């Protein structure tokens, strides 16, 4: 399924928001939308909708799938600083590309992340960071193995794997079931994907589905185990009637 021989082959790309990302030869895909931009995409599709809903919480446990360049994790810390939030965050992030994480101390991150340099250095050395407010844990290895072993209960899931076309095993109904098992009753999930198969897989695991209209970019998806008031709700039963051939991704077709 995965092509480890190509894992270290990546190219640096400058996105339209002026931030850098990589192109993965293994997955034949960039780590971020080069049009939306790495930092802009992290903030608009993941961090802002998640914290818009969870801002008042004193403590949050976040599952960041997968760590990659760490933009979603670092943009979360940037958001906390910009909004002077005292929220304690525990970020748990699976990643099987150890070489990538270890290289992040020299990656060309945007100036917004300058204050994070000591944290980025520590993560690339130890795959772990902790202070009074923030704990970041990289779960090294396959997310399909590590996620079912998570003991914590998750408040927010950033679902930011490579696309279902190139990495379908991280978008199946069965993998979403593993996420639902470690979720709280009001967990929310953010993702750039608007695919019917992805939304169905979430819906079949009890998530309500919403459209998130982000600033200056294509809309994305917010899923929640509890009904949300301020988001545009999608009636998935109606979607199924209108699109009767749509199916969630399933492990058994892939493994
Ligand atoms: C699109 S990138 C994530 C980008 C990241 N969220 C960021 O903001 O920089 C997807 C990441 O998933 C990792 N990955 C793919 N399949 C995986 C798996 N089964 N288990 C763990 N990591 C995986 C890849 O190595 C890559 O770093």
PDB file of C-alpha atoms and ligand atoms in Angstrom:
ATOM      1  CA  UNK A   1       0.000   0.000   0.000  1.00  0.00           C
ATOM      2  CA  UNK A   2       2.673   2.550   0.994  1.00  0.00           C
ATOM      3  CA  UNK A   3       5.880   3.077  -0.996  1.00  0.00           C
ATOM      4  CA  UNK A   4       8.599   3.561   1.646  1.00  0.00           C
ATOM      5  CA  UNK A   5      11.315   3.758  -0.997  1.00  0.00           C
ATOM      6  CA  UNK A   6       9.909   7.129  -2.082  1.00  0.00           C
ATOM      7  CA  UNK A   7       9.227   8.462   1.446  1.00  0.00           C
ATOM      8  CA  UNK A   8      12.284  10.718   1.634  1.00  0.00           C
ATOM      9  CA  UNK A   9      11.697  12.181  -1.840  1.00  0.00           C
ATOM     10  CA  UNK A  10      10.081  15.571  -1.451  1.00  0.00           C
ATOM     11  CA  UNK A  11      10.263  18.976  -3.101  1.00  0.00           C
ATOM     12  CA  UNK A  12       9.936  22.368  -1.440  1.00  0.00           C
ATOM     13  CA  UNK A  13       7.047  24.474  -2.797  1.00  0.00           C
ATOM     14  CA  UNK A  14       6.167  28.122  -2.229  1.00  0.00           C
ATOM     15  CA  UNK A  15       2.391  28.499  -1.741  1.00  0.00           C
ATOM     16  CA  UNK A  16       0.303  31.477  -2.822  1.00  0.00           C
ATOM     17  CA  UNK A  17       0.116  32.810   0.773  1.00  0.00           C
ATOM     18  CA  UNK A  18       3.933  33.049   0.821  1.00  0.00           C
ATOM     19  CA  UNK A  19       4.411  30.032   3.126  1.00  0.00           C
ATOM     20  CA  UNK A  20       6.282  26.861   2.206  1.00  0.00           C
ATOM     21  CA  UNK A  21       5.087  23.305   1.957  1.00  0.00           C
ATOM     22  CA  UNK A  22       6.449  20.097   0.433  1.00  0.00           C
ATOM     23  CA  UNK A  23       5.410  17.882  -2.449  1.00  0.00           C
ATOM     24  CA  UNK A  24       5.452  14.159  -1.571  1.00  0.00           C
ATOM     25  CA  UNK A  25       6.596  11.819  -4.330  1.00  0.00           C
ATOM     26  CA  UNK A  26       5.318   8.852  -2.308  1.00  0.00           C
ATOM     27  CA  UNK A  27       1.750  10.204  -2.361  1.00  0.00           C
ATOM     28  CA  UNK A  28       2.148  12.290  -5.536  1.00  0.00           C
ATOM     29  CA  UNK A  29       0.544  15.194  -3.737  1.00  0.00           C
ATOM     30  CA  UNK A  30       1.507  18.422  -1.923  1.00  0.00           C
ATOM     31  CA  UNK A  31       1.200  18.501   1.889  1.00  0.00           C
ATOM     32  CA  UNK A  32      -1.065  21.561   1.606  1.00  0.00           C
ATOM     33  CA  UNK A  33      -3.173  23.246  -1.035  1.00  0.00           C
ATOM     34  CA  UNK A  34      -0.600  25.429  -2.778  1.00  0.00           C
ATOM     35  CA  UNK A  35      -3.376  27.816  -3.796  1.00  0.00           C
ATOM     36  CA  UNK A  36      -4.801  28.227  -0.281  1.00  0.00           C
ATOM     37  CA  UNK A  37      -1.335  28.182   1.344  1.00  0.00           C
ATOM     38  CA  UNK A  38       0.017  26.078   4.178  1.00  0.00           C
ATOM     39  CA  UNK A  39      -0.470  28.501   7.078  1.00  0.00           C
ATOM     40  CA  UNK A  40      -3.688  30.010   5.708  1.00  0.00           C
ATOM     41  CA  UNK A  41      -5.191  26.539   5.170  1.00  0.00           C
ATOM     42  CA  UNK A  42      -4.246  25.337   8.670  1.00  0.00           C
ATOM     43  CA  UNK A  43      -5.754  28.399  10.292  1.00  0.00           C
ATOM     44  CA  UNK A  44      -8.897  28.699   8.180  1.00  0.00           C
ATOM     45  CA  UNK A  45      -9.866  25.052   7.686  1.00  0.00           C
ATOM     46  CA  UNK A  46      -8.803  23.617  11.038  1.00  0.00           C
ATOM     47  CA  UNK A  47      -7.781  25.932  13.870  1.00  0.00           C
ATOM     48  CA  UNK A  48     -10.311  28.768  13.535  1.00  0.00           C
ATOM     49  CA  UNK A  49     -13.442  26.598  13.129  1.00  0.00           C
ATOM     50  CA  UNK A  50     -12.281  24.286  15.945  1.00  0.00           C
ATOM     51  CA  UNK A  51     -11.490  27.086  18.388  1.00  0.00           C
ATOM     52  CA  UNK A  52     -14.568  29.030  17.290  1.00  0.00           C
ATOM     53  CA  UNK A  53     -16.531  26.135  18.798  1.00  0.00           C
ATOM     54  CA  UNK A  54     -14.197  25.194  21.680  1.00  0.00           C
ATOM     55  CA  UNK A  55     -12.720  28.572  22.676  1.00  0.00           C
ATOM     56  CA  UNK A  56     -14.257  28.576  26.163  1.00  0.00           C
ATOM     57  CA  UNK A  57     -12.766  25.214  27.150  1.00  0.00           C
ATOM     58  CA  UNK A  58      -9.958  25.355  29.742  1.00  0.00           C
ATOM     59  CA  UNK A  59      -8.364  22.164  28.498  1.00  0.00           C
ATOM     60  CA  UNK A  60      -8.459  20.530  25.070  1.00  0.00           C
ATOM     61  CA  UNK A  61      -7.096  17.278  23.718  1.00  0.00           C
ATOM     62  CA  UNK A  62      -6.493  17.442  19.974  1.00  0.00           C
ATOM     63  CA  UNK A  63      -5.842  14.577  17.561  1.00  0.00           C
ATOM     64  CA  UNK A  64      -3.848  15.936  14.603  1.00  0.00           C
ATOM     65  CA  UNK A  65      -3.949  13.447  11.697  1.00  0.00           C
ATOM     66  CA  UNK A  66      -1.157  13.395  10.623  1.00  0.00           C
ATOM     67  CA  UNK A  67       1.736  15.560  11.867  1.00  0.00           C
ATOM     68  CA  UNK A  68       3.545  16.112   8.519  1.00  0.00           C
ATOM     69  CA  UNK A  69       5.212  19.529   8.715  1.00  0.00           C
ATOM     70  CA  UNK A  70       3.308  20.249  11.909  1.00  0.00           C
ATOM     71  CA  UNK A  71       1.470  23.275  10.502  1.00  0.00           C
ATOM     72  CA  UNK A  72      -1.834  22.416  12.203  1.00  0.00           C
ATOM     73  CA  UNK A  73      -0.156  21.905  15.566  1.00  0.00           C
ATOM     74  CA  UNK A  74       2.002  25.043  15.260  1.00  0.00           C
ATOM     75  CA  UNK A  75      -0.896  27.142  13.905  1.00  0.00           C
ATOM     76  CA  UNK A  76      -2.859  26.075  17.016  1.00  0.00           C
ATOM     77  CA  UNK A  77      -0.110  27.459  19.262  1.00  0.00           C
ATOM     78  CA  UNK A  78       0.055  30.616  17.112  1.00  0.00           C
ATOM     79  CA  UNK A  79      -3.727  31.047  17.489  1.00  0.00           C
ATOM     80  CA  UNK A  80      -3.509  30.637  21.279  1.00  0.00           C
ATOM     81  CA  UNK A  81      -0.823  33.326  21.427  1.00  0.00           C
ATOM     82  CA  UNK A  82      -2.636  35.728  19.060  1.00  0.00           C
ATOM     83  CA  UNK A  83      -5.848  35.451  21.090  1.00  0.00           C
ATOM     84  CA  UNK A  84      -4.085  35.399  24.487  1.00  0.00           C
ATOM     85  CA  UNK A  85      -5.841  32.131  25.303  1.00  0.00           C
ATOM     86  CA  UNK A  86      -4.775  30.242  28.415  1.00  0.00           C
ATOM     87  CA  UNK A  87      -6.362  26.983  27.214  1.00  0.00           C
ATOM     88  CA  UNK A  88      -4.192  23.983  28.058  1.00  0.00           C
ATOM     89  CA  UNK A  89      -3.726  21.877  24.943  1.00  0.00           C
ATOM     90  CA  UNK A  90      -2.567  18.311  24.598  1.00  0.00           C
ATOM     91  CA  UNK A  91      -1.900  17.531  20.938  1.00  0.00           C
ATOM     92  CA  UNK A  92      -1.521  13.897  19.924  1.00  0.00           C
ATOM     93  CA  UNK A  93      -0.315  13.376  16.372  1.00  0.00           C
ATOM     94  CA  UNK A  94       0.429  10.154  14.481  1.00  0.00           C
ATOM     95  CA  UNK A  95       3.152  10.240  11.834  1.00  0.00           C
ATOM     96  CA  UNK A  96       5.100   7.432  10.145  1.00  0.00           C
ATOM     97  CA  UNK A  97       7.706   9.646   8.449  1.00  0.00           C
ATOM     98  CA  UNK A  98      10.259  10.015  11.261  1.00  0.00           C
ATOM     99  CA  UNK A  99      12.842  11.586   8.921  1.00  0.00           C
ATOM    100  CA  UNK A 100      10.418  14.413   8.116  1.00  0.00           C
ATOM    101  CA  UNK A 101       9.745  15.286  11.763  1.00  0.00           C
ATOM    102  CA  UNK A 102      13.470  15.159  12.564  1.00  0.00           C
ATOM    103  CA  UNK A 103      14.156  17.596   9.685  1.00  0.00           C
ATOM    104  CA  UNK A 104      11.689  20.267  10.848  1.00  0.00           C
ATOM    105  CA  UNK A 105      14.266  22.248  12.853  1.00  0.00           C
ATOM    106  CA  UNK A 106      15.680  23.433   9.502  1.00  0.00           C
ATOM    107  CA  UNK A 107      12.393  23.804   7.582  1.00  0.00           C
ATOM    108  CA  UNK A 108      11.572  27.233   6.208  1.00  0.00           C
ATOM    109  CA  UNK A 109       8.526  28.058   8.369  1.00  0.00           C
ATOM    110  CA  UNK A 110       6.756  31.453   8.182  1.00  0.00           C
ATOM    111  CA  UNK A 111       7.808  34.261  10.538  1.00  0.00           C
ATOM    112  CA  UNK A 112       4.520  33.749  12.459  1.00  0.00           C
ATOM    113  CA  UNK A 113       6.189  30.597  13.855  1.00  0.00           C
ATOM    114  CA  UNK A 114       9.429  32.337  14.941  1.00  0.00           C
ATOM    115  CA  UNK A 115       8.382  32.257  18.616  1.00  0.00           C
ATOM    116  CA  UNK A 116       7.976  28.469  18.255  1.00  0.00           C
ATOM    117  CA  UNK A 117      11.584  27.779  17.274  1.00  0.00           C
ATOM    118  CA  UNK A 118      12.540  26.187  20.630  1.00  0.00           C
ATOM    119  CA  UNK A 119       9.415  23.991  20.492  1.00  0.00           C
ATOM    120  CA  UNK A 120      10.078  22.936  16.875  1.00  0.00           C
ATOM    121  CA  UNK A 121      13.690  22.143  17.800  1.00  0.00           C
ATOM    122  CA  UNK A 122      12.571  20.010  20.765  1.00  0.00           C
ATOM    123  CA  UNK A 123       9.997  18.136  18.697  1.00  0.00           C
ATOM    124  CA  UNK A 124      12.472  17.361  15.944  1.00  0.00           C
ATOM    125  CA  UNK A 125      14.900  16.016  18.567  1.00  0.00           C
ATOM    126  CA  UNK A 126      12.529  14.212  20.950  1.00  0.00           C
ATOM    127  CA  UNK A 127       9.223  13.845  19.032  1.00  0.00           C
ATOM    128  CA  UNK A 128       7.719  15.273  22.227  1.00  0.00           C
ATOM    129  CA  UNK A 129       7.320  18.659  23.933  1.00  0.00           C
ATOM    130  CA  UNK A 130       5.770  19.757  27.210  1.00  0.00           C
ATOM    131  CA  UNK A 131       5.453  22.971  29.230  1.00  0.00           C
ATOM    132  CA  UNK A 132       2.774  24.346  31.626  1.00  0.00           C
ATOM    133  CA  UNK A 133       0.281  25.016  28.808  1.00  0.00           C
ATOM    134  CA  UNK A 134       1.185  22.729  25.932  1.00  0.00           C
ATOM    135  CA  UNK A 135       1.933  19.036  25.493  1.00  0.00           C
ATOM    136  CA  UNK A 136       2.726  17.666  22.021  1.00  0.00           C
ATOM    137  CA  UNK A 137       3.211  13.950  21.423  1.00  0.00           C
ATOM    138  CA  UNK A 138       4.125  12.445  18.057  1.00  0.00           C
ATOM    139  CA  UNK A 139       2.931   8.848  17.791  1.00  0.00           C
ATOM    140  CA  UNK A 140       5.564   7.370  15.523  1.00  0.00           C
ATOM    141  CA  UNK A 141       4.209   4.688  13.187  1.00  0.00           C
ATOM    142  CA  UNK A 142       1.067   3.866  11.256  1.00  0.00           C
ATOM    143  CA  UNK A 143      -1.953   5.886  12.389  1.00  0.00           C
ATOM    144  CA  UNK A 144      -4.153   2.828  11.787  1.00  0.00           C
ATOM    145  CA  UNK A 145      -2.193   1.101  14.565  1.00  0.00           C
ATOM    146  CA  UNK A 146      -1.604   4.051  16.932  1.00  0.00           C
ATOM    147  CA  UNK A 147      -5.047   5.703  16.934  1.00  0.00           C
ATOM    148  CA  UNK A 148      -6.890   2.643  18.398  1.00  0.00           C
ATOM    149  CA  UNK A 149      -4.287   2.596  21.213  1.00  0.00           C
ATOM    150  CA  UNK A 150      -4.922   6.193  22.323  1.00  0.00           C
ATOM    151  CA  UNK A 151      -6.151   6.278  25.918  1.00  0.00           C
ATOM    152  CA  UNK A 152      -7.111   9.977  26.021  1.00  0.00           C
ATOM    153  CA  UNK A 153     -10.563  11.287  25.138  1.00  0.00           C
ATOM    154  CA  UNK A 154     -10.373  13.686  22.223  1.00  0.00           C
ATOM    155  CA  UNK A 155     -12.115  17.084  21.904  1.00  0.00           C
ATOM    156  CA  UNK A 156     -10.933  18.120  18.431  1.00  0.00           C
ATOM    157  CA  UNK A 157      -9.769  16.070  15.444  1.00  0.00           C
ATOM    158  CA  UNK A 158      -7.872  17.732  12.608  1.00  0.00           C
ATOM    159  CA  UNK A 159      -8.345  15.238   9.758  1.00  0.00           C
ATOM    160  CA  UNK A 160      -5.610  16.343   7.362  1.00  0.00           C
ATOM    161  CA  UNK A 161      -4.312  13.155   5.727  1.00  0.00           C
ATOM    162  CA  UNK A 162      -3.331  13.073   2.060  1.00  0.00           C
ATOM    163  CA  UNK A 163      -6.433  12.894  -0.130  1.00  0.00           C
ATOM    164  CA  UNK A 164      -8.742   9.863  -0.168  1.00  0.00           C
ATOM    165  CA  UNK A 165      -7.538   9.134  -3.714  1.00  0.00           C
ATOM    166  CA  UNK A 166      -3.915   8.812  -2.576  1.00  0.00           C
ATOM    167  CA  UNK A 167      -4.298   7.640   1.039  1.00  0.00           C
ATOM    168  CA  UNK A 168      -7.756   6.000   1.302  1.00  0.00           C
ATOM    169  CA  UNK A 169      -6.952   3.960   4.445  1.00  0.00           C
ATOM    170  CA  UNK A 170      -7.069   7.126   6.540  1.00  0.00           C
ATOM    171  CA  UNK A 171     -10.596   7.980   5.340  1.00  0.00           C
ATOM    172  CA  UNK A 172     -12.554   4.759   5.791  1.00  0.00           C
ATOM    173  CA  UNK A 173     -15.690   4.179   7.844  1.00  0.00           C
ATOM    174  CA  UNK A 174     -13.621   1.803  10.016  1.00  0.00           C
ATOM    175  CA  UNK A 175     -10.909   4.397  10.723  1.00  0.00           C
ATOM    176  CA  UNK A 176     -13.555   7.006  11.550  1.00  0.00           C
ATOM    177  CA  UNK A 177     -15.049   4.402  13.936  1.00  0.00           C
ATOM    178  CA  UNK A 178     -11.693   4.275  15.755  1.00  0.00           C
ATOM    179  CA  UNK A 179     -11.791   8.065  16.046  1.00  0.00           C
ATOM    180  CA  UNK A 180     -15.381   7.972  17.335  1.00  0.00           C
ATOM    181  CA  UNK A 181     -14.342   5.446  20.042  1.00  0.00           C
ATOM    182  CA  UNK A 182     -11.825   7.893  21.547  1.00  0.00           C
ATOM    183  CA  UNK A 183     -14.108  10.918  21.154  1.00  0.00           C
ATOM    184  CA  UNK A 184     -16.127  12.771  23.778  1.00  0.00           C
ATOM    185  CA  UNK A 185     -19.869  13.326  23.279  1.00  0.00           C
ATOM    186  CA  UNK A 186     -19.236  16.752  21.713  1.00  0.00           C
ATOM    187  CA  UNK A 187     -16.071  16.088  19.705  1.00  0.00           C
ATOM    188  CA  UNK A 188     -15.669  18.017  16.477  1.00  0.00           C
ATOM    189  CA  UNK A 189     -13.646  17.094  13.404  1.00  0.00           C
ATOM    190  CA  UNK A 190     -12.337  19.517  10.789  1.00  0.00           C
ATOM    191  CA  UNK A 191     -11.265  18.497   7.300  1.00  0.00           C
ATOM    192  CA  UNK A 192     -10.580  20.048   3.927  1.00  0.00           C
ATOM    193  CA  UNK A 193     -12.385  17.150   2.226  1.00  0.00           C
ATOM    194  CA  UNK A 194     -15.926  17.734   0.997  1.00  0.00           C
ATOM    195  CA  UNK A 195     -16.194  14.320  -0.705  1.00  0.00           C
ATOM    196  CA  UNK A 196     -19.538  12.542  -0.289  1.00  0.00           C
ATOM    197  CA  UNK A 197     -17.721   9.272   0.604  1.00  0.00           C
ATOM    198  CA  UNK A 198     -15.831  10.987   3.428  1.00  0.00           C
ATOM    199  CA  UNK A 199     -18.924  12.715   4.783  1.00  0.00           C
ATOM    200  CA  UNK A 200     -20.852   9.423   4.622  1.00  0.00           C
ATOM    201  CA  UNK A 201     -18.126   7.601   6.577  1.00  0.00           C
ATOM    202  CA  UNK A 202     -18.368  10.236   9.313  1.00  0.00           C
ATOM    203  CA  UNK A 203     -22.177  10.276   9.260  1.00  0.00           C
ATOM    204  CA  UNK A 204     -22.269   6.470   9.595  1.00  0.00           C
ATOM    205  CA  UNK A 205     -20.270   6.914  12.818  1.00  0.00           C
ATOM    206  CA  UNK A 206     -22.704   9.367  14.381  1.00  0.00           C
ATOM    207  CA  UNK A 207     -21.227  12.668  13.215  1.00  0.00           C
ATOM    208  CA  UNK A 208     -23.478  15.518  12.086  1.00  0.00           C
ATOM    209  CA  UNK A 209     -22.048  17.130   8.949  1.00  0.00           C
ATOM    210  CA  UNK A 210     -21.684  20.875   8.306  1.00  0.00           C
ATOM    211  CA  UNK A 211     -20.249  23.158   5.643  1.00  0.00           C
ATOM    212  CA  UNK A 212     -17.539  25.506   6.838  1.00  0.00           C
ATOM    213  CA  UNK A 213     -17.087  28.595   4.664  1.00  0.00           C
ATOM    214  CA  UNK A 214     -13.523  29.714   5.162  1.00  0.00           C
ATOM    215  CA  UNK A 215     -12.016  33.082   4.324  1.00  0.00           C
ATOM    216  CA  UNK A 216     -10.621  33.415   0.775  1.00  0.00           C
ATOM    217  CA  UNK A 217     -10.762  29.721  -0.007  1.00  0.00           C
ATOM    218  CA  UNK A 218     -12.980  26.861  -1.002  1.00  0.00           C
ATOM    219  CA  UNK A 219     -15.439  25.678   1.640  1.00  0.00           C
ATOM    220  CA  UNK A 220     -14.534  22.692   3.836  1.00  0.00           C
ATOM    221  CA  UNK A 221     -16.217  20.287   6.267  1.00  0.00           C
ATOM    222  CA  UNK A 222     -16.837  20.405  10.006  1.00  0.00           C
ATOM    223  CA  UNK A 223     -18.284  17.237  11.574  1.00  0.00           C
ATOM    224  CA  UNK A 224     -19.595  17.109  15.125  1.00  0.00           C
ATOM    225  CA  UNK A 225     -20.996  14.446  17.439  1.00  0.00           C
ATOM    226  CA  UNK A 226     -23.334  17.125  18.830  1.00  0.00           C
ATOM    227  CA  UNK A 227     -25.602  19.384  16.761  1.00  0.00           C
ATOM    228  CA  UNK A 228     -23.991  22.780  16.082  1.00  0.00           C
ATOM    229  CA  UNK A 229     -26.028  25.961  15.812  1.00  0.00           C
ATOM    230  CA  UNK A 230     -23.837  28.347  13.868  1.00  0.00           C
ATOM    231  CA  UNK A 231     -22.810  26.091  10.974  1.00  0.00           C
ATOM    232  CA  UNK A 232     -24.651  25.210   7.775  1.00  0.00           C
ATOM    233  CA  UNK A 233     -26.089  21.717   8.411  1.00  0.00           C
ATOM    234  CA  UNK A 234     -26.076  19.084   5.665  1.00  0.00           C
ATOM    235  CA  UNK A 235     -28.952  16.611   5.746  1.00  0.00           C
ATOM    236  CA  UNK A 236     -27.109  13.401   4.879  1.00  0.00           C
ATOM    237  CA  UNK A 237     -30.338  11.374   4.533  1.00  0.00           C
ATOM    238  CA  UNK A 238     -31.393  13.778   1.791  1.00  0.00           C
ATOM    239  CA  UNK A 239     -27.904  13.540   0.234  1.00  0.00           C
ATOM    240  CA  UNK A 240     -28.256   9.740   0.161  1.00  0.00           C
ATOM    241  CA  UNK A 241     -31.590  10.020  -1.658  1.00  0.00           C
ATOM    242  CA  UNK A 242     -30.126  12.453  -4.172  1.00  0.00           C
ATOM    243  CA  UNK A 243     -26.904  10.475  -4.640  1.00  0.00           C
ATOM    244  CA  UNK A 244     -27.956   6.812  -4.157  1.00  0.00           C
ATOM    245  CA  UNK A 245     -24.696   5.332  -5.474  1.00  0.00           C
ATOM    246  CA  UNK A 246     -22.461   7.216  -2.997  1.00  0.00           C
ATOM    247  CA  UNK A 247     -20.714   4.922  -0.472  1.00  0.00           C
ATOM    248  CA  UNK A 248     -18.289   5.482   2.374  1.00  0.00           C
ATOM    249  CA  UNK A 249     -14.725   4.167   1.896  1.00  0.00           C
ATOM    250  CA  UNK A 250     -14.374   0.707   3.472  1.00  0.00           C
ATOM    251  CA  UNK A 251     -11.291  -1.152   4.710  1.00  0.00           C
ATOM    252  CA  UNK A 252     -12.317  -4.427   3.132  1.00  0.00           C
ATOM    253  CA  UNK A 253     -12.025  -3.023  -0.361  1.00  0.00           C
ATOM    254  CA  UNK A 254      -8.548  -1.668   0.349  1.00  0.00           C
ATOM    255  CA  UNK A 255      -6.680  -4.151   2.548  1.00  0.00           C
TER     256      UNK A 255
HETATM  257  C1  LIG B   1      -1.076  15.954   4.140  1.00  0.00           C
HETATM  258  S1  LIG B   1       0.245  15.524   5.180  1.00  0.00           S
HETATM  259  C2  LIG B   1      -0.192  16.256   6.736  1.00  0.00           C
HETATM  260  C3  LIG B   1       0.090  17.718   6.792  1.00  0.00           C
HETATM  261  C4  LIG B   1       0.123  18.246   8.196  1.00  0.00           C
HETATM  262  N1  LIG B   1      -1.165  18.137   8.839  1.00  0.00           N
HETATM  263  C5  LIG B   1       0.650  19.657   8.245  1.00  0.00           C
HETATM  264  O1  LIG B   1      -0.104  20.553   8.629  1.00  0.00           O
HETATM  265  O2  LIG B   1       1.804  19.871   7.904  1.00  0.00           O
HETATM  266  C6  LIG B   1      -0.085  13.815   5.540  1.00  0.00           C
HETATM  267  C7  LIG B   1       0.938  13.184   6.456  1.00  0.00           C
HETATM  268  O3  LIG B   1       0.446  11.887   6.774  1.00  0.00           O
HETATM  269  C8  LIG B   1       1.532  11.005   6.912  1.00  0.00           C
HETATM  270  N2  LIG B   1       0.959   9.648   6.779  1.00  0.00           N
HETATM  271  C9  LIG B   1       0.369   9.103   5.681  1.00  0.00           C
HETATM  272  N3  LIG B   1      -0.151   7.892   5.961  1.00  0.00           N
HETATM  273  C10 LIG B   1       0.116   7.665   7.273  1.00  0.00           C
HETATM  274  C11 LIG B   1      -0.165   6.591   8.148  1.00  0.00           C
HETATM  275  N4  LIG B   1      -0.846   5.514   7.739  1.00  0.00           N
HETATM  276  N5  LIG B   1       0.254   6.689   9.416  1.00  0.00           N
HETATM  277  C12 LIG B   1       0.955   7.776   9.858  1.00  0.00           C
HETATM  278  N6  LIG B   1       1.255   8.824   9.065  1.00  0.00           N
HETATM  279  C13 LIG B   1       0.838   8.777   7.790  1.00  0.00           C
HETATM  280  C14 LIG B   1       2.474  11.422   5.824  1.00  0.00           C
HETATM  281  O4  LIG B   1       3.790  10.986   6.091  1.00  0.00           O
HETATM  282  C15 LIG B   1       2.327  12.952   5.854  1.00  0.00           C
HETATM  283  O5  LIG B   1       3.281  13.523   6.689  1.00  0.00           O
END
